[in-house]
Short mmCIF file of C-alpha atoms in Angstrom, two decimals:
data_model
loop_
_atom_site.label_atom_id
_atom_site.label_comp_id
_atom_site.label_asym_id
_atom_site.label_seq_id
_atom_site.Cartn_x
_atom_site.Cartn_y
_atom_site.Cartn_z
CA MET A 1 27.32 28.74 4.02
CA ILE A 2 23.86 28.14 6.05
CA MET A 3 23.48 24.36 6.76
CA LEU A 4 19.84 23.12 7.45
CA LYS A 5 19.79 21.82 10.96
CA LEU A 6 17.05 20.04 12.84
CA THR A 7 16.82 22.43 15.71
CA ASN A 8 13.76 22.18 17.76
CA ALA A 9 12.23 25.28 16.24
CA VAL A 10 12.38 23.87 12.88
CA VAL A 11 11.04 20.57 13.85
CA GLU A 12 8.03 21.95 15.73
CA ASP A 13 7.30 24.47 12.88
CA LEU A 14 7.11 21.62 10.55
CA ILE A 15 4.93 19.64 12.90
CA THR A 16 2.54 22.38 13.61
CA GLU A 17 1.88 23.19 9.77
CA ILE A 18 1.36 19.62 8.71
CA ILE A 19 -0.16 17.85 11.70
CA GLY A 20 -1.07 20.30 14.38
CA GLU A 21 0.07 22.03 17.36
CA ASP A 22 -1.59 19.37 19.76
CA VAL A 23 1.08 16.96 18.79
CA LEU A 24 4.21 18.98 20.03
CA PRO A 25 4.27 17.69 23.43
CA LEU A 26 4.49 14.15 22.06
CA ILE A 27 7.36 15.14 19.91
CA ARG A 28 9.27 16.55 22.85
CA LEU A 29 8.85 13.32 24.48
CA LEU A 30 10.09 11.23 21.61
CA LYS A 31 13.06 13.26 20.64
CA ASN A 32 16.57 11.68 21.34
CA LYS A 33 14.58 8.70 22.68
CA LYS A 34 14.12 5.05 21.10
CA ASN A 35 11.33 2.66 21.54
CA VAL A 36 9.18 4.56 23.93
CA SER A 37 6.05 2.47 25.13
CA GLU A 38 2.90 4.29 24.05
CA PHE A 39 1.59 3.66 27.69
CA LYS A 40 4.35 5.64 29.08
CA LEU A 41 3.78 8.30 26.66
CA ALA A 42 0.22 8.37 27.58
CA ASP A 43 1.14 8.61 31.37
CA SER A 44 3.52 11.41 30.60
CA LEU A 45 1.08 13.47 28.63
CA ASN A 46 -1.75 12.66 31.20
CA ILE A 47 -4.21 11.50 28.57
CA THR A 48 -5.73 8.08 27.48
CA VAL A 49 -3.77 5.54 25.26
CA ASN A 50 -6.43 5.86 22.34
CA GLN A 51 -5.53 9.55 22.30
CA THR A 52 -1.81 8.92 22.36
CA ARG A 53 -2.31 6.56 19.53
CA ASN A 54 -4.32 8.87 17.68
CA MET A 55 -1.42 11.41 17.60
CA LEU A 56 1.28 8.61 16.66
CA TYR A 57 -0.98 7.50 13.85
CA ARG A 58 -0.98 11.10 12.45
CA LEU A 59 2.78 11.20 12.63
CA HIS A 60 3.20 7.77 11.10
CA ASN A 61 0.98 8.84 8.23
CA TYR A 62 4.03 11.17 7.29
CA SER A 63 6.53 8.29 8.04
CA LEU A 64 7.84 10.54 11.07
CA VAL A 65 7.92 7.78 13.47
CA THR A 66 8.59 4.08 13.36
CA PHE A 67 7.34 1.48 15.76
CA THR A 68 8.05 -2.24 17.10
CA ARG A 69 5.63 -4.30 18.82
CA LYS A 70 6.20 -6.94 21.63
CA LYS A 71 3.51 -9.35 23.16
CA ASP A 72 3.00 -8.80 26.76
CA LYS A 73 3.48 -12.31 28.17
CA LYS A 74 1.14 -11.70 31.35
CA LYS A 75 -1.70 -9.94 29.57
CA GLY A 76 -1.29 -11.42 26.07
CA TRP A 77 -1.69 -8.21 24.21
CA TYR A 78 0.77 -6.32 22.02
CA ILE A 79 2.52 -3.24 23.42
CA TYR A 80 3.78 -0.81 20.75
CA TYR A 81 7.15 0.89 21.22
CA TRP A 82 7.72 4.25 19.11
CA THR A 83 10.71 5.99 17.89
CA LEU A 84 10.83 9.58 16.22
CA ASP A 85 12.55 8.98 12.73
CA LEU A 86 15.11 11.69 12.23
CA LYS A 87 15.82 11.05 8.83
CA SER A 88 12.24 11.15 7.83
CA VAL A 89 11.74 14.43 9.63
CA LYS A 90 14.76 16.16 7.85
CA ASN A 91 13.34 14.99 4.61
CA GLU A 92 9.89 16.34 5.46
CA VAL A 93 11.47 19.66 6.54
CA ILE A 94 13.34 19.86 3.28
CA ALA A 95 10.02 19.16 1.20
CA PHE A 96 8.24 21.81 3.53
CA LYS A 97 10.94 24.42 3.00
CA LYS A 98 10.83 23.81 -0.78
CA LYS A 99 6.98 24.37 -0.60
CA LYS A 100 7.29 27.61 1.37
CA LEU A 101 10.05 28.79 -1.08
CA GLY A 102 7.49 28.55 -3.85
CA GLU A 103 4.92 30.48 -2.05
CA PHE A 104 7.45 33.10 -0.95
CA LYS A 105 8.37 33.46 -4.81
CA ALA A 106 4.87 33.74 -5.88
CA ARG A 107 4.17 36.53 -3.09
CA LEU A 108 7.13 38.30 -4.37
CA ASP A 109 5.94 38.51 -7.86
CA LYS A 110 2.59 39.69 -6.63
CA GLU A 111 4.10 42.33 -4.35
CA SER A 112 6.28 43.49 -7.27
CA GLU A 113 3.41 43.88 -9.86
CA GLY A 114 1.90 46.94 -8.70
CA SER A 115 0.97 49.21 -5.74
CA TYR A 116 -1.55 48.13 -2.89
CA LEU A 117 -3.91 50.23 -0.84
CA VAL A 118 -4.80 49.40 2.78
CA CYS A 119 -7.62 50.64 5.17
CA PRO A 120 -6.30 53.14 7.72
CA MET A 121 -8.32 51.11 10.27
CA GLY A 122 -6.46 47.87 9.32
CA CYS A 123 -9.59 46.14 7.97
CA THR A 124 -8.34 45.03 4.64
CA ARG A 125 -5.47 45.29 1.94
CA MET A 126 -6.11 45.03 -1.67
CA ASN A 127 -4.43 45.72 -5.04
CA MET A 128 -5.34 48.74 -7.43
CA GLU A 129 -7.69 46.75 -9.57
CA THR A 130 -9.82 45.47 -6.48
CA ALA A 131 -9.68 48.80 -4.90
CA MET A 132 -11.18 50.61 -8.13
CA GLU A 133 -14.03 47.96 -7.82
CA HIS A 134 -14.90 49.29 -4.34
CA ASN A 135 -14.46 52.80 -5.24
CA PHE A 136 -11.31 53.03 -3.17
CA SER A 137 -13.22 52.68 -0.08
CA CYS A 138 -13.24 50.14 2.62
CA PRO A 139 -16.17 47.50 2.24
CA GLU A 140 -16.23 47.08 6.09
CA CYS A 141 -16.00 50.52 7.53
CA ASN A 142 -16.04 52.89 4.19
CA GLN A 143 -12.88 54.68 5.18
CA VAL A 144 -10.97 55.78 2.34
CA LEU A 145 -8.15 53.61 1.35
CA GLN A 146 -4.60 54.80 1.43
CA GLU A 147 -1.77 53.84 -0.82
CA GLN A 148 0.70 51.71 1.18
CA ASN A 149 4.50 51.36 0.47
CA ASN A 150 5.28 47.77 0.41
CA GLN A 151 9.02 48.11 -0.30
CA ARG A 152 9.83 46.85 3.19
CA THR A 153 7.50 43.77 2.34
CA ILE A 154 9.34 43.20 -0.77
CA ASP A 155 12.85 43.51 0.83
CA ASN A 156 11.90 40.99 3.71
CA LEU A 157 10.65 38.50 1.00
CA LYS A 158 13.79 38.67 -1.03
CA LEU A 159 15.97 38.12 2.18
CA ARG A 160 13.84 35.20 3.12
CA ILE A 161 14.09 33.63 -0.10
CA ALA A 162 17.78 34.03 -0.28
CA GLU A 163 18.33 32.32 3.20
CA MET A 164 15.97 29.52 2.15
CA GLU A 165 17.67 28.84 -1.26
CA GLU A 166 21.10 28.88 0.67
CA GLU A 167 19.87 26.32 3.24
CA LEU A 168 18.55 24.02 0.54
CA SER A 169 21.44 24.24 -1.73
CA GLY A 170 23.61 23.55 1.16
CA GLU A 171 21.72 20.63 2.01
CA VAL A 172 22.03 19.46 -1.58
CA ARG A 173 25.84 19.98 -1.55
CA GLU A 174 26.11 18.12 1.77
CA TYR A 175 24.15 15.16 0.09
CA ILE A 176 26.33 15.16 -3.11
CA GLY A 177 29.45 15.17 -0.73
CA ARG A 178 28.27 12.23 1.08
CA LYS A 179 27.53 10.27 -2.19
CA THR A 180 31.17 11.12 -3.70
CA LYS A 181 32.60 10.09 -0.56
CA LYS A 182 30.71 6.71 -0.69
CA LYS A 183 31.95 6.30 -4.26
CA SER A 184 35.52 7.18 -3.72
CA ALA A 185 35.48 4.79 -0.69
CA LYS A 186 34.00 1.89 -2.91
CA LYS A 187 36.61 2.78 -5.69
CA LYS A 188 39.50 2.42 -3.22
CA THR A 189 38.21 -1.00 -1.88
CA ALA A 190 37.88 -1.98 -5.60
CA LYS A 191 41.26 -0.96 -6.43
CA LYS A 192 42.90 -2.62 -3.27
CA LYS A 193 41.17 -5.94 -4.26
CA THR A 194 42.41 -5.73 -8.02
CA ALA A 195 45.72 -4.83 -6.61
CA LYS A 196 46.03 -7.88 -4.25
CA LYS A 197 44.72 -9.98 -7.00
CA LYS A 198 47.42 -8.72 -9.51
CA THR A 199 50.06 -9.35 -6.78
CA ALA A 200 48.83 -12.61 -5.93
CA LYS A 201 49.20 -13.61 -9.66
CA LYS A 202 52.92 -12.28 -9.98
CA LYS A 203 54.09 -14.19 -7.06
CA PRO A 204 56.79 -16.46 -8.15
CA ALA A 205 55.97 -19.98 -8.26
CA LYS A 206 58.01 -21.98 -5.58
CA LYS A 207 61.13 -23.75 -6.77
CA LYS A 208 60.90 -27.40 -6.58
CA ALA A 209 63.40 -28.90 -4.25
CA ALA A 210 66.26 -30.84 -6.16
CA PRO A 211 65.74 -34.44 -5.57
CA LYS A 212 68.14 -35.98 -3.13
CA LYS A 213 70.81 -38.00 -4.77
CA LYS A 214 71.13 -41.36 -3.58
CA PRO A 215 74.45 -42.04 -2.05
CA ALA A 216 76.50 -44.48 -4.52
CA LYS A 217 76.93 -48.08 -3.49
CA LYS A 218 80.28 -48.88 -2.22
CA THR A 219 81.69 -51.69 -4.70
CA THR A 220 84.01 -53.93 -2.84
CA PRO A 221 86.74 -54.99 -5.39
CA LYS A 222 86.58 -58.92 -6.16
CA LYS A 223 89.72 -60.67 -4.80
CA ASN A 224 91.33 -62.64 -7.57
CA PRO A 225 91.48 -66.22 -6.59
CA ALA A 226 94.76 -67.84 -5.82
CA LYS A 227 96.30 -69.57 -9.00
CA LYS A 228 96.48 -73.23 -8.45
CA THR A 229 99.99 -74.66 -8.76
CA SER A 230 100.25 -77.72 -10.85
CA LYS A 231 102.20 -80.74 -9.17
CA LYS A 232 105.13 -81.93 -11.01
#
């Protein structure tokens, strides 16, 4: 199973496509770092702070970077510290690949619909209908158009589509796996809590200690008084 990994090539392809190639040096500085000062970034790139901020704001528009700010006690102004948000980058890569997948499928449909003709000088390429409108001649150099065997293009598109679908389905499976793990972990903790409550209820009540018997008081027998003898 092919898994979607955030390699340098994948990230740089995304940045080039949606923002621009000029931002790539900044991305390389931010990767695997946290809270980098915009002044340090400007120094490393050998450009002005305003130019650096412009690139950072373009990245921030796509939520690809986060920032914190701290006030400089000596100068009194705020300094911004920037971090590349890899989670947002990955989400953007997935969205970008889904878009590309749709474009590849649309192109495959067009390539499979009919035959194509090309100029032998490499000026142009067109389908049969468009070639008929130009009388099968190149509109730029007037060379006669030649039929092109596009089977290799079709095969390459099918291969690329299969790879991208496998990458995206693998990402979905990984996401579902993380969700099910979290759910099972929650269920386990809930079961443990209920089990503890049950055991707490089932605990036998402590037997009350029998009251201590008071020792019986010793009774001393009463002495019979001596009988008085009558005097005769």
